[in-house]
DNA sequence: CTAATAGTGTCTCTGAGACACTATTTG
DNA sequence: CAAATAGTGTCTCAGAGACACTATTAG
């Protein structure tokens, strides 16, 4: 890490920014939060302040630009093309986060993530960042049970399956899915008697075994 | 990415560095290349120069500090603790790379990566970077067949298995391993008549299907 | 009752590991 | 010949998907 004999000030330094792709599931569709900026729709972001950590800058950007707090951030990739920002030399660390849609402020602008129309509306290289965020989300959801807590503490297996179908963008078999997740759940004993049909059992996440065993299949196409 | 209304020069900027964990397999053991620096053993690294891309800085660092070229780099994580370097505010992007041991210069210092003694000898947070590099290498090797070309173009299944055993740090079953990789190989028709026993068939990588199907098992413990 | 949804029993298929067997070399 | 290594046939086990069946509610 050290350029032997060179002082830290020998070279001009880049600006370092963070951008955050906040993913959510709305109406059974994976979506990303965008904000309106001078260059059109963009991911919320900010420049890194002195002594600040990247995740703190990401949190601050989200609070400032979108009015929300409490997400957990995952570093994705640093975008470092020297000409990616016409204002100067700006490196940006892309972050991914995920929040339930009812945790977003009113009037938040969501863009649906179809596998069609992937690279349309976002400024800079932000569409590319979204793609990284989706890959990261899918990888994390295949290893753990709803690690970003897009569902509340208690939920039915159907609600969990609808969530995973949104995350992976494809239908999942009802019976296999249940067997796949049931070991990571514990029942509350309560039932949800909402609509027609037999009431569904209400579960919560098990504190110990958060791991999803055979979710290797979810990873594959 | 844009702090609306703020100019790029409103805040001091961090120094940005790259560090590279060059992994190799020597004597059937996964090892990492280190260099001697003012703070003891460390990964080769360098500060980012104006307009330079991170991967270019990583390549330059490797050439300057260790005299080697031609590796391919993978971004791992940016280490951003404000106090991680006592010379000042230095962010460092950790990179992983892998090279065959005979591509390293004479006198290169290698440190073996046991799962014991994981965090001993390296300066800064470099031991942590090595751990990321190993995880990344294993993930890439479970998806593709020797993607970093630690083996030459032609090799036997035994040589390939020895490589994978070194990468994953555990023995792999001979017969299952063969069936797992054989679809990604094509025969050269030649045989290797080296030692005792039936000569082994010599294979090369198939250009098309580089994917390793059932390598999900390699990922698990 | 029927419609609708929740949950399960069971069959098949596939793939990994274990084991033993055959094949081909050196000495 | 024996020893050593390469490669394969086959059995078992586990897990995923498909399918159909049972269970429990509303109306």
Short mmCIF file of C-alpha atoms (C1' of nucleotides) in Angstrom, two decimals:
data_model
loop_
_atom_site.label_atom_id
_atom_site.label_comp_id
_atom_site.label_asym_id
_atom_site.label_seq_id
_atom_site.Cartn_x
_atom_site.Cartn_y
_atom_site.Cartn_z
CA UNK A 1 0.00 0.00 0.00
CA UNK A 2 2.92 2.29 0.40
CA UNK A 3 4.77 3.95 -2.44
CA UNK A 4 8.16 3.77 -0.83
CA UNK A 5 9.69 7.20 -0.52
CA UNK A 6 6.71 9.03 -1.90
CA UNK A 7 4.76 11.26 0.39
CA UNK A 8 1.02 11.12 0.41
CA UNK A 9 0.76 14.52 -1.18
CA UNK A 10 2.92 13.88 -4.20
CA UNK A 11 -0.05 13.27 -6.41
CA UNK A 12 -3.45 14.86 -6.79
CA UNK A 13 -6.13 12.80 -5.14
CA UNK A 14 -9.42 11.67 -6.55
CA UNK A 15 -12.75 12.59 -5.14
CA UNK A 16 -14.39 9.58 -3.61
CA UNK A 17 -18.14 9.18 -3.65
CA UNK A 18 -20.66 6.57 -2.64
CA UNK A 19 -23.84 5.63 -4.45
CA UNK A 20 -26.51 3.42 -3.00
CA UNK A 21 -28.90 1.13 -4.82
CA UNK A 22 -31.76 0.70 -2.35
CA UNK A 23 -33.74 -2.30 -3.45
CA UNK A 24 -37.24 -3.07 -2.33
CA UNK A 25 -40.14 -5.24 -3.35
CA UNK A 26 -43.29 -3.47 -4.36
CA UNK A 27 -46.31 -5.15 -5.88
CA UNK A 28 -44.32 -8.38 -6.17
CA UNK A 29 -41.65 -6.66 -8.25
CA UNK A 30 -38.09 -5.90 -7.38
CA UNK A 31 -37.55 -2.15 -7.57
CA UNK A 32 -34.84 0.36 -6.89
CA UNK A 33 -35.10 3.74 -5.23
CA UNK A 34 -34.02 6.67 -7.38
CA UNK A 35 -33.85 10.39 -6.82
CA UNK A 36 -34.15 13.29 -9.19
CA UNK A 37 -30.86 15.02 -9.77
CA UNK A 38 -29.31 17.48 -12.14
CA UNK A 39 -28.51 14.67 -14.56
CA UNK A 40 -31.89 13.02 -14.41
CA UNK A 41 -32.79 10.01 -12.37
CA UNK A 42 -29.91 8.72 -10.32
CA UNK A 43 -29.11 6.66 -7.28
CA UNK A 44 -28.76 8.59 -4.05
CA UNK A 45 -25.13 9.31 -3.37
CA UNK A 46 -22.70 11.65 -1.78
CA UNK A 47 -19.08 12.57 -1.58
CA UNK A 48 -17.04 11.08 1.18
CA UNK A 49 -16.22 13.52 3.96
CA UNK A 50 -12.90 13.69 5.79
CA UNK A 51 -12.38 10.77 8.10
CA UNK A 52 -15.74 9.31 7.21
CA UNK A 53 -16.22 5.64 6.47
CA UNK A 54 -17.86 4.62 3.24
CA UNK A 55 -20.82 3.03 4.96
CA UNK A 56 -21.36 6.18 7.00
CA UNK A 57 -21.33 8.26 3.85
CA UNK A 58 -23.85 5.89 2.32
CA UNK A 59 -26.09 6.21 5.35
CA UNK A 60 -25.79 9.98 5.29
CA UNK A 61 -26.58 10.09 1.58
CA UNK A 62 -29.72 8.06 2.14
CA UNK A 63 -30.84 10.25 4.98
CA UNK A 64 -30.16 13.47 3.09
CA UNK A 65 -31.45 12.53 -0.31
CA UNK A 66 -34.23 10.17 0.52
CA UNK A 67 -35.00 10.70 4.16
CA UNK A 68 -34.50 7.17 5.34
CA UNK A 69 -32.30 5.50 7.91
CA UNK A 70 -31.49 2.08 9.22
CA UNK A 71 -30.54 0.20 6.10
CA UNK A 72 -27.50 -2.01 6.11
CA UNK A 73 -25.09 -1.49 3.28
CA UNK A 74 -22.98 -3.86 1.28
CA UNK A 75 -20.03 -2.72 -0.75
CA UNK A 76 -20.35 -3.82 -4.33
CA UNK A 77 -17.66 -2.49 -6.65
CA UNK A 78 -15.76 0.70 -7.07
CA UNK A 79 -16.49 2.41 -10.36
CA UNK A 80 -13.26 4.04 -11.40
CA UNK A 81 -13.41 5.02 -15.06
CA UNK A 82 -11.55 8.33 -15.10
CA UNK A 83 -14.14 9.96 -17.34
CA UNK A 84 -17.25 8.57 -15.71
CA UNK A 85 -18.14 11.96 -14.21
CA UNK A 86 -17.63 15.07 -16.30
CA UNK A 87 -17.14 17.18 -13.20
CA UNK A 88 -13.75 15.64 -12.60
CA UNK A 89 -11.99 12.58 -11.34
CA UNK A 90 -14.55 10.87 -9.16
CA UNK A 91 -14.35 7.32 -7.94
CA UNK A 92 -17.59 5.94 -6.65
CA UNK A 93 -18.12 2.96 -4.43
CA UNK A 94 -21.42 1.37 -5.28
CA UNK A 95 -23.40 0.04 -2.34
CA UNK A 96 -26.42 -2.19 -2.15
CA UNK A 97 -29.11 -2.07 0.49
CA UNK A 98 -32.62 -3.41 0.84
CA UNK A 99 -35.60 -2.10 2.78
CA UNK A 100 -39.26 -3.02 2.98
CA UNK A 101 -41.37 -0.70 0.88
CA UNK A 102 -43.33 0.59 3.87
CA UNK A 103 -40.05 1.81 5.33
CA UNK A 104 -39.55 4.17 2.42
CA UNK A 105 -40.79 7.73 2.67
CA UNK A 106 -43.94 8.81 0.88
CA UNK A 107 -43.31 9.90 -2.65
CA UNK A 108 -40.16 7.87 -3.05
CA UNK A 109 -39.55 7.18 -6.71
CA UNK A 110 -39.19 3.52 -7.50
CA UNK A 111 -38.04 2.07 -10.78
CA UNK A 112 -39.00 -1.48 -11.48
CA UNK A 113 -36.20 -3.86 -12.34
CA UNK A 114 -37.33 -5.93 -15.26
CA UNK A 115 -34.79 -8.04 -16.95
CA UNK A 116 -36.01 -6.16 -19.95
CA UNK A 117 -35.27 -2.44 -19.88
CA UNK A 118 -32.21 -2.88 -17.74
CA UNK A 119 -30.08 0.07 -18.71
CA UNK A 120 -32.39 2.86 -19.52
CA UNK A 121 -33.18 5.69 -17.30
CA UNK A 122 -30.35 6.15 -14.83
CA UNK A 123 -27.58 8.71 -15.05
CA UNK A 124 -23.88 7.93 -14.99
CA UNK A 125 -23.13 4.24 -14.67
CA UNK A 126 -25.91 3.78 -12.15
CA UNK A 127 -27.81 1.18 -14.13
CA UNK A 128 -24.73 -0.98 -13.95
CA UNK A 129 -24.61 -0.48 -10.20
CA UNK A 130 -28.19 -1.68 -9.90
CA UNK A 131 -27.27 -4.83 -11.72
CA UNK A 132 -24.49 -5.48 -9.22
CA UNK A 133 -26.87 -4.81 -6.35
CA UNK A 134 -29.38 -7.32 -7.67
CA UNK A 135 -26.71 -9.99 -8.06
CA UNK A 136 -25.53 -9.34 -4.53
CA UNK A 137 -29.06 -9.44 -3.13
CA UNK A 138 -29.77 -12.74 -4.83
CA UNK A 139 -26.53 -14.26 -3.57
CA UNK A 140 -27.26 -13.16 -0.01
CA UNK A 141 -30.85 -14.38 -0.16
CA UNK A 142 -29.72 -17.78 -1.38
CA UNK A 143 -27.46 -18.17 1.64
CA UNK A 144 -29.69 -16.72 4.34
CA UNK A 145 -33.37 -16.37 5.01
CA UNK A 146 -34.46 -12.84 4.11
CA UNK A 147 -31.28 -11.37 5.59
CA UNK A 148 -32.32 -7.80 4.78
CA UNK A 149 -35.64 -8.26 6.57
CA UNK A 150 -37.84 -7.24 3.71
CA UNK A 151 -40.58 -9.06 5.59
CA UNK A 152 -41.66 -8.18 9.13
CA UNK A 153 -40.79 -10.43 12.05
CA UNK A 154 -43.76 -12.69 11.46
CA UNK A 155 -44.99 -13.95 8.13
CA UNK A 156 -46.47 -16.91 6.37
CA UNK A 157 -44.66 -19.25 4.03
CA UNK A 158 -46.68 -17.83 1.16
CA UNK A 159 -45.50 -14.31 1.93
CA UNK A 160 -41.93 -15.58 2.11
CA UNK A 161 -42.26 -17.35 -1.20
CA UNK A 162 -43.76 -14.27 -2.88
CA UNK A 163 -40.75 -12.33 -1.63
CA UNK A 164 -38.27 -14.83 -3.02
CA UNK A 165 -40.12 -14.94 -6.31
CA UNK A 166 -39.77 -11.19 -6.55
CA UNK A 167 -36.08 -11.31 -5.65
CA UNK A 168 -35.32 -14.00 -8.21
CA UNK A 169 -37.78 -12.85 -10.81
CA UNK A 170 -39.31 -16.24 -11.41
CA UNK A 171 -41.93 -18.53 -9.86
CA UNK A 172 -40.77 -21.03 -7.28
CA UNK A 173 -42.44 -24.39 -6.62
CA UNK A 174 -44.72 -24.20 -3.63
CA UNK A 175 -43.92 -27.52 -2.02
CA UNK A 176 -40.19 -27.60 -2.59
CA UNK A 177 -39.90 -24.04 -1.41
CA UNK A 178 -41.64 -24.84 1.83
CA UNK A 179 -39.38 -27.78 2.54
CA UNK A 180 -36.39 -25.63 1.70
CA UNK A 181 -37.12 -22.93 4.24
CA UNK A 182 -39.01 -24.70 6.98
CA UNK A 183 -35.90 -25.63 8.96
CA UNK A 184 -34.95 -21.98 9.24
CA UNK A 185 -38.35 -21.06 10.66
CA UNK A 186 -40.15 -21.54 13.94
CA UNK A 187 -43.86 -21.34 14.31
CA UNK A 188 -45.63 -18.74 16.40
CA UNK A 189 -48.63 -20.99 16.85
CA UNK A 190 -50.82 -18.29 15.39
CA UNK A 191 -52.77 -18.53 12.18
CA UNK A 192 -53.56 -15.94 9.56
CA UNK A 193 -57.27 -16.17 8.75
CA UNK A 194 -57.36 -13.42 6.18
CA UNK A 195 -59.01 -14.60 2.99
CA UNK A 196 -60.59 -17.74 1.74
CA UNK A 197 -59.12 -21.13 2.31
CA UNK A 198 -57.32 -22.78 5.14
CA UNK A 199 -55.53 -20.27 7.37
CA UNK A 200 -51.78 -20.19 7.04
CA UNK A 201 -49.47 -20.76 9.94
CA UNK A 202 -47.46 -17.72 10.99
CA UNK A 203 -43.72 -18.19 11.41
CA UNK A 204 -40.76 -16.17 12.54
CA UNK A 205 -37.08 -16.57 11.70
CA UNK A 206 -35.16 -18.99 13.87
CA UNK A 207 -32.45 -17.19 15.75
CA UNK A 208 -29.89 -19.96 15.38
CA UNK A 209 -30.09 -21.59 11.98
CA UNK A 210 -30.49 -18.71 9.59
CA UNK A 211 -28.89 -20.69 6.80
CA UNK A 212 -30.84 -21.87 3.84
CA UNK A 213 -29.54 -25.29 2.93
CA UNK A 214 -30.46 -26.31 -0.56
CA UNK A 215 -30.79 -22.85 -1.94
CA UNK A 216 -28.15 -23.69 -4.48
CA UNK A 217 -31.03 -24.24 -6.85
CA UNK A 218 -32.12 -20.67 -6.46
CA UNK A 219 -28.77 -19.50 -7.68
CA UNK A 220 -29.00 -21.42 -10.91
CA UNK A 221 -31.26 -20.22 -13.65
CA UNK B 1 -22.90 10.51 -6.60
CA UNK B 2 -23.38 14.20 -6.68
CA UNK B 3 -23.57 16.40 -3.64
CA UNK B 4 -25.92 18.94 -5.13
CA UNK B 5 -24.43 22.38 -5.05
CA UNK B 6 -21.12 21.30 -3.61
CA UNK B 7 -18.07 21.61 -5.73
CA UNK B 8 -15.63 18.78 -5.88
CA UNK B 9 -13.03 20.73 -3.96
CA UNK B 10 -15.12 21.59 -0.94
CA UNK B 11 -13.65 18.79 1.11
CA UNK B 12 -10.20 17.33 1.53
CA UNK B 13 -9.80 14.16 -0.44
CA UNK B 14 -8.45 10.84 0.75
CA UNK B 15 -5.45 9.14 -0.70
CA UNK B 16 -6.50 6.06 -2.58
CA UNK B 17 -4.27 3.04 -2.74
CA UNK B 18 -4.43 -0.47 -4.10
CA UNK B 19 -3.04 -3.61 -2.51
CA UNK B 20 -2.81 -6.93 -4.27
CA UNK B 21 -2.93 -10.39 -2.79
CA UNK B 22 -1.22 -12.54 -5.39
CA UNK B 23 -2.12 -16.13 -4.66
CA UNK B 24 -0.26 -19.11 -5.98
CA UNK B 25 0.06 -22.80 -5.29
CA UNK B 26 3.47 -24.02 -4.25
CA UNK B 27 4.19 -27.52 -3.03
CA UNK B 28 0.45 -28.24 -2.96
CA UNK B 29 -0.17 -25.32 -0.60
CA UNK B 30 -1.98 -22.09 -1.26
CA UNK B 31 0.40 -19.21 -0.69
CA UNK B 32 0.44 -15.46 -1.03
CA UNK B 33 3.17 -13.24 -2.37
CA UNK B 34 4.50 -10.66 0.08
CA UNK B 35 7.16 -8.00 -0.13
CA UNK B 36 9.38 -6.50 2.48
CA UNK B 37 8.42 -2.97 3.35
CA UNK B 38 9.06 -0.39 6.02
CA UNK B 39 6.37 -1.91 8.19
CA UNK B 40 7.43 -5.49 7.76
CA UNK B 41 5.90 -7.98 5.41
CA UNK B 42 3.09 -6.53 3.37
CA UNK B 43 1.17 -7.06 0.18
CA UNK B 44 2.48 -5.20 -2.84
CA UNK B 45 0.58 -1.99 -3.29
CA UNK B 46 0.72 1.52 -4.56
CA UNK B 47 -1.06 4.82 -4.51
CA UNK B 48 -3.42 5.58 -7.31
CA UNK B 49 -2.04 8.09 -9.81
CA UNK B 50 -4.10 10.80 -11.46
CA UNK B 51 -6.49 9.44 -14.03
CA UNK B 52 -5.35 5.91 -13.44
CA UNK B 53 -7.73 3.03 -13.04
CA UNK B 54 -7.51 0.83 -10.00
CA UNK B 55 -6.61 -2.25 -12.00
CA UNK B 56 -3.84 -0.34 -13.75
CA UNK B 57 -2.46 0.79 -10.41
CA UNK B 58 -2.56 -2.79 -9.22
CA UNK B 59 -0.68 -3.94 -12.29
CA UNK B 60 1.89 -1.20 -11.86
CA UNK B 61 2.35 -2.06 -8.20
CA UNK B 62 3.00 -5.66 -9.07
CA UNK B 63 5.50 -4.75 -11.73
CA UNK B 64 7.32 -2.28 -9.53
CA UNK B 65 7.36 -4.18 -6.28
CA UNK B 66 7.54 -7.73 -7.44
CA UNK B 67 8.61 -7.58 -11.04
CA UNK B 68 5.72 -9.46 -12.53
CA UNK B 69 3.11 -8.74 -15.15
CA UNK B 70 0.11 -10.30 -16.77
CA UNK B 71 -2.04 -11.18 -13.80
CA UNK B 72 -5.73 -10.44 -13.90
CA UNK B 73 -7.11 -8.58 -10.94
CA UNK B 74 -10.36 -8.81 -9.08
CA UNK B 75 -11.60 -6.06 -6.84
CA UNK B 76 -12.34 -7.37 -3.40
CA UNK B 77 -13.29 -4.74 -0.85
CA UNK B 78 -12.24 -1.25 -0.04
CA UNK B 79 -10.64 -0.95 3.37
CA UNK B 80 -11.65 2.42 4.70
CA UNK B 81 -10.99 2.63 8.43
CA UNK B 82 -9.82 6.22 8.84
CA UNK B 83 -6.96 5.20 11.12
CA UNK B 84 -5.79 2.13 9.26
CA UNK B 85 -2.66 3.89 8.04
CA UNK B 86 -0.77 6.15 10.43
CA UNK B 87 0.57 8.23 7.56
CA UNK B 88 -2.83 9.74 6.96
CA UNK B 89 -6.23 9.12 5.49
CA UNK B 90 -5.67 6.28 3.05
CA UNK B 91 -8.36 4.17 1.51
CA UNK B 92 -7.15 0.98 -0.04
CA UNK B 93 -8.87 -1.21 -2.56
CA UNK B 94 -7.85 -4.79 -1.98
CA UNK B 95 -7.35 -6.85 -5.11
CA UNK B 96 -6.94 -10.55 -5.64
CA UNK B 97 -4.91 -12.20 -8.37
CA UNK B 98 -3.51 -15.65 -8.97
CA UNK B 99 -0.46 -16.78 -10.91
CA UNK B 100 1.37 -20.06 -11.35
CA UNK B 101 4.39 -20.25 -9.14
CA UNK B 102 6.79 -20.52 -12.06
CA UNK B 103 5.54 -17.17 -13.28
CA UNK B 104 6.83 -15.49 -10.15
CA UNK B 105 10.29 -13.98 -10.10
CA UNK B 106 13.15 -15.73 -8.37
CA UNK B 107 13.37 -14.87 -4.72
CA UNK B 108 9.71 -13.96 -4.36
CA UNK B 109 8.64 -14.32 -0.77
CA UNK B 110 5.69 -16.58 -0.30
CA UNK B 111 3.70 -17.03 2.87
CA UNK B 112 1.72 -20.19 3.20
CA UNK B 113 -1.97 -19.80 3.94
CA UNK B 114 -2.86 -22.30 6.60
CA UNK B 115 -6.21 -22.01 8.16
CA UNK B 116 -4.13 -21.96 11.29
CA UNK B 117 -1.91 -18.88 11.60
CA UNK B 118 -4.22 -16.73 9.56
CA UNK B 119 -3.49 -13.26 10.85
CA UNK B 120 0.10 -13.18 11.83
CA UNK B 121 2.80 -11.67 9.84
CA UNK B 122 1.32 -9.03 7.58
CA UNK B 123 1.31 -5.29 8.15
CA UNK B 124 -1.76 -3.08 8.16
CA UNK B 125 -4.97 -4.99 7.56
CA UNK B 126 -3.32 -7.09 4.89
CA UNK B 127 -4.02 -10.43 6.53
CA UNK B 128 -7.69 -9.59 6.28
CA UNK B 129 -7.24 -8.82 2.60
CA UNK B 130 -5.69 -12.23 2.04
CA UNK B 131 -8.71 -13.83 3.59
CA UNK B 132 -10.96 -12.00 1.15
CA UNK B 133 -8.73 -13.03 -1.73
CA UNK B 134 -8.95 -16.68 -0.76
CA UNK B 135 -12.71 -16.54 -0.51
CA UNK B 136 -12.90 -14.91 -3.91
CA UNK B 137 -10.53 -17.44 -5.45
CA UNK B 138 -12.54 -20.35 -4.10
CA UNK B 139 -15.79 -18.86 -5.36
CA UNK B 140 -14.35 -18.33 -8.82
CA UNK B 141 -12.83 -21.80 -8.93
CA UNK B 142 -16.14 -23.35 -7.99
CA UNK B 143 -17.84 -21.69 -10.96
CA UNK B 144 -15.14 -22.10 -13.58
CA UNK B 145 -12.35 -24.51 -14.37
CA UNK B 146 -9.06 -23.03 -13.18
CA UNK B 147 -10.05 -19.56 -14.40
CA UNK B 148 -6.78 -18.00 -13.30
CA UNK B 149 -4.78 -20.58 -15.26
CA UNK B 150 -2.67 -21.78 -12.40
CA UNK B 151 -2.09 -24.84 -14.54
CA UNK B 152 -0.56 -24.71 -18.02
CA UNK B 153 -2.66 -25.32 -21.11
CA UNK B 154 -2.34 -29.07 -20.86
CA UNK B 155 -2.59 -31.13 -17.71
CA UNK B 156 -3.85 -34.39 -16.30
CA UNK B 157 -6.88 -34.84 -14.12
CA UNK B 158 -4.59 -35.63 -11.21
CA UNK B 159 -2.78 -32.33 -11.60
CA UNK B 160 -6.10 -30.54 -11.75
CA UNK B 161 -7.32 -32.27 -8.64
CA UNK B 162 -4.12 -31.47 -6.75
CA UNK B 163 -4.68 -27.85 -7.69
CA UNK B 164 -8.24 -27.82 -6.44
CA UNK B 165 -7.22 -29.56 -3.25
CA UNK B 166 -4.70 -26.81 -2.64
CA UNK B 167 -7.24 -24.10 -3.41
CA UNK B 168 -9.86 -25.57 -1.09
CA UNK B 169 -7.44 -26.85 1.50
CA UNK B 170 -8.93 -30.32 1.72
CA UNK B 171 -8.79 -33.63 -0.11
CA UNK B 172 -11.29 -34.21 -2.90
CA UNK B 173 -12.62 -37.62 -3.91
CA UNK B 174 -10.81 -38.91 -6.96
CA UNK B 175 -13.73 -40.42 -8.84
CA UNK B 176 -16.33 -37.75 -8.14
CA UNK B 177 -13.85 -35.03 -8.96
CA UNK B 178 -13.12 -36.56 -12.32
CA UNK B 179 -16.80 -36.81 -13.22
CA UNK B 180 -17.26 -33.24 -12.06
CA UNK B 181 -14.67 -31.73 -14.36
CA UNK B 182 -14.58 -34.05 -17.33
CA UNK B 183 -17.30 -32.21 -19.25
CA UNK B 184 -15.24 -29.04 -19.16
CA UNK B 185 -12.20 -30.79 -20.63
CA UNK B 186 -11.20 -32.12 -24.00
CA UNK B 187 -8.52 -34.68 -24.53
CA UNK B 188 -5.33 -34.03 -26.41
CA UNK B 189 -4.95 -37.71 -27.19
CA UNK B 190 -1.55 -37.66 -25.58
CA UNK B 191 -0.53 -39.55 -22.48
CA UNK B 192 1.78 -38.64 -19.67
CA UNK B 193 4.09 -41.59 -19.05
CA UNK B 194 6.07 -40.10 -16.19
CA UNK B 195 6.17 -42.40 -13.21
CA UNK B 196 4.86 -45.77 -12.33
CA UNK B 197 1.42 -46.92 -13.18
CA UNK B 198 -0.88 -46.43 -16.08
CA UNK B 199 -0.16 -43.22 -17.97
CA UNK B 200 -2.63 -40.41 -17.48
CA UNK B 201 -4.50 -38.82 -20.33
CA UNK B 202 -3.57 -35.21 -21.01
CA UNK B 203 -6.42 -32.73 -21.32
CA UNK B 204 -6.90 -29.12 -22.13
CA UNK B 205 -9.71 -26.74 -21.17
CA UNK B 206 -12.71 -26.74 -23.47
CA UNK B 207 -13.17 -23.38 -25.05
CA UNK B 208 -16.95 -23.41 -24.85
CA UNK B 209 -18.15 -24.98 -21.64
CA UNK B 210 -15.86 -23.58 -19.01
CA UNK B 211 -18.50 -23.99 -16.35
CA UNK B 212 -18.17 -26.47 -13.58
CA UNK B 213 -21.59 -27.91 -12.97
CA UNK B 214 -21.91 -29.60 -9.63
CA UNK B 215 -19.21 -27.61 -7.95
CA UNK B 216 -21.72 -26.50 -5.37
CA UNK B 217 -20.20 -29.21 -3.22
CA UNK B 218 -16.86 -27.53 -3.32
CA UNK B 219 -18.34 -24.42 -1.84
CA UNK B 220 -19.69 -26.20 1.17
CA UNK B 221 -17.40 -27.28 3.94
"C1'" DC C 1 -72.17 -28.74 -0.54
"C1'" DT C 2 -68.10 -25.96 -3.57
"C1'" DA C 3 -64.20 -22.98 -3.93
"C1'" DA C 4 -59.95 -21.78 -2.28
"C1'" DT C 5 -55.83 -22.05 0.04
"C1'" DA C 6 -52.43 -24.69 3.39
"C1'" DG C 7 -49.71 -28.40 4.05
"C1'" DT C 8 -47.94 -33.33 3.22
"C1'" DG C 9 -46.97 -38.19 1.24
"C1'" DT C 10 -44.67 -40.14 -2.26
"C1'" DC C 11 -42.51 -41.02 -6.73
"C1'" DT C 12 -38.87 -40.07 -9.87
"C1'" DC C 13 -34.70 -38.21 -11.34
"C1'" DT C 14 -30.27 -36.47 -10.74
"C1'" DG C 15 -25.96 -36.00 -8.73
"C1'" DA C 16 -22.30 -36.81 -5.17
"C1'" DG C 17 -19.71 -40.08 -2.51
"C1'" DA C 18 -18.09 -44.79 -1.52
"C1'" DC C 19 -16.31 -48.91 -3.11
"C1'" DA C 20 -14.61 -52.08 -5.91
"C1'" DC C 21 -13.41 -53.41 -10.13
"C1'" DT C 22 -10.81 -53.21 -14.65
"C1'" DA C 23 -6.87 -51.15 -17.50
"C1'" DT C 24 -2.16 -50.09 -18.38
"C1'" DT C 25 2.16 -49.00 -17.23
"C1'" DT C 26 7.23 -49.88 -14.55
"C1'" DG C 27 10.38 -52.91 -12.37
"C1'" DC D 1 4.86 -61.79 -11.59
"C1'" DA D 2 3.75 -57.41 -7.99
"C1'" DA D 3 3.19 -52.56 -7.37
"C1'" DA D 4 1.34 -48.40 -8.69
"C1'" DT D 5 -1.54 -45.33 -10.83
"C1'" DA D 6 -5.65 -44.26 -14.30
"C1'" DG D 7 -10.17 -44.72 -15.19
"C1'" DT D 8 -15.02 -46.77 -14.75
"C1'" DG D 9 -19.34 -49.53 -13.19
"C1'" DT D 10 -22.45 -49.50 -9.76
"C1'" DC D 11 -24.71 -48.95 -5.31
"C1'" DT D 12 -26.58 -45.92 -1.94
"C1'" DC D 13 -28.13 -41.77 -0.15
"C1'" DA D 14 -30.00 -37.18 -0.22
"C1'" DG D 15 -32.29 -33.48 -2.23
"C1'" DA D 16 -35.32 -31.08 -5.73
"C1'" DG D 17 -39.37 -31.13 -8.55
"C1'" DA D 18 -43.86 -32.99 -9.88
"C1'" DC D 19 -48.14 -34.58 -8.59
"C1'" DA D 20 -51.73 -35.76 -6.05
"C1'" DC D 21 -53.71 -36.17 -1.91
"C1'" DT D 22 -55.49 -34.53 2.72
"C1'" DA D 23 -56.76 -30.50 5.90
"C1'" DT D 24 -59.23 -26.42 7.06
"C1'" DT D 25 -61.35 -22.35 6.24
"C1'" DA D 26 -65.27 -19.01 3.79
"C1'" DG D 27 -69.55 -18.69 1.71
#
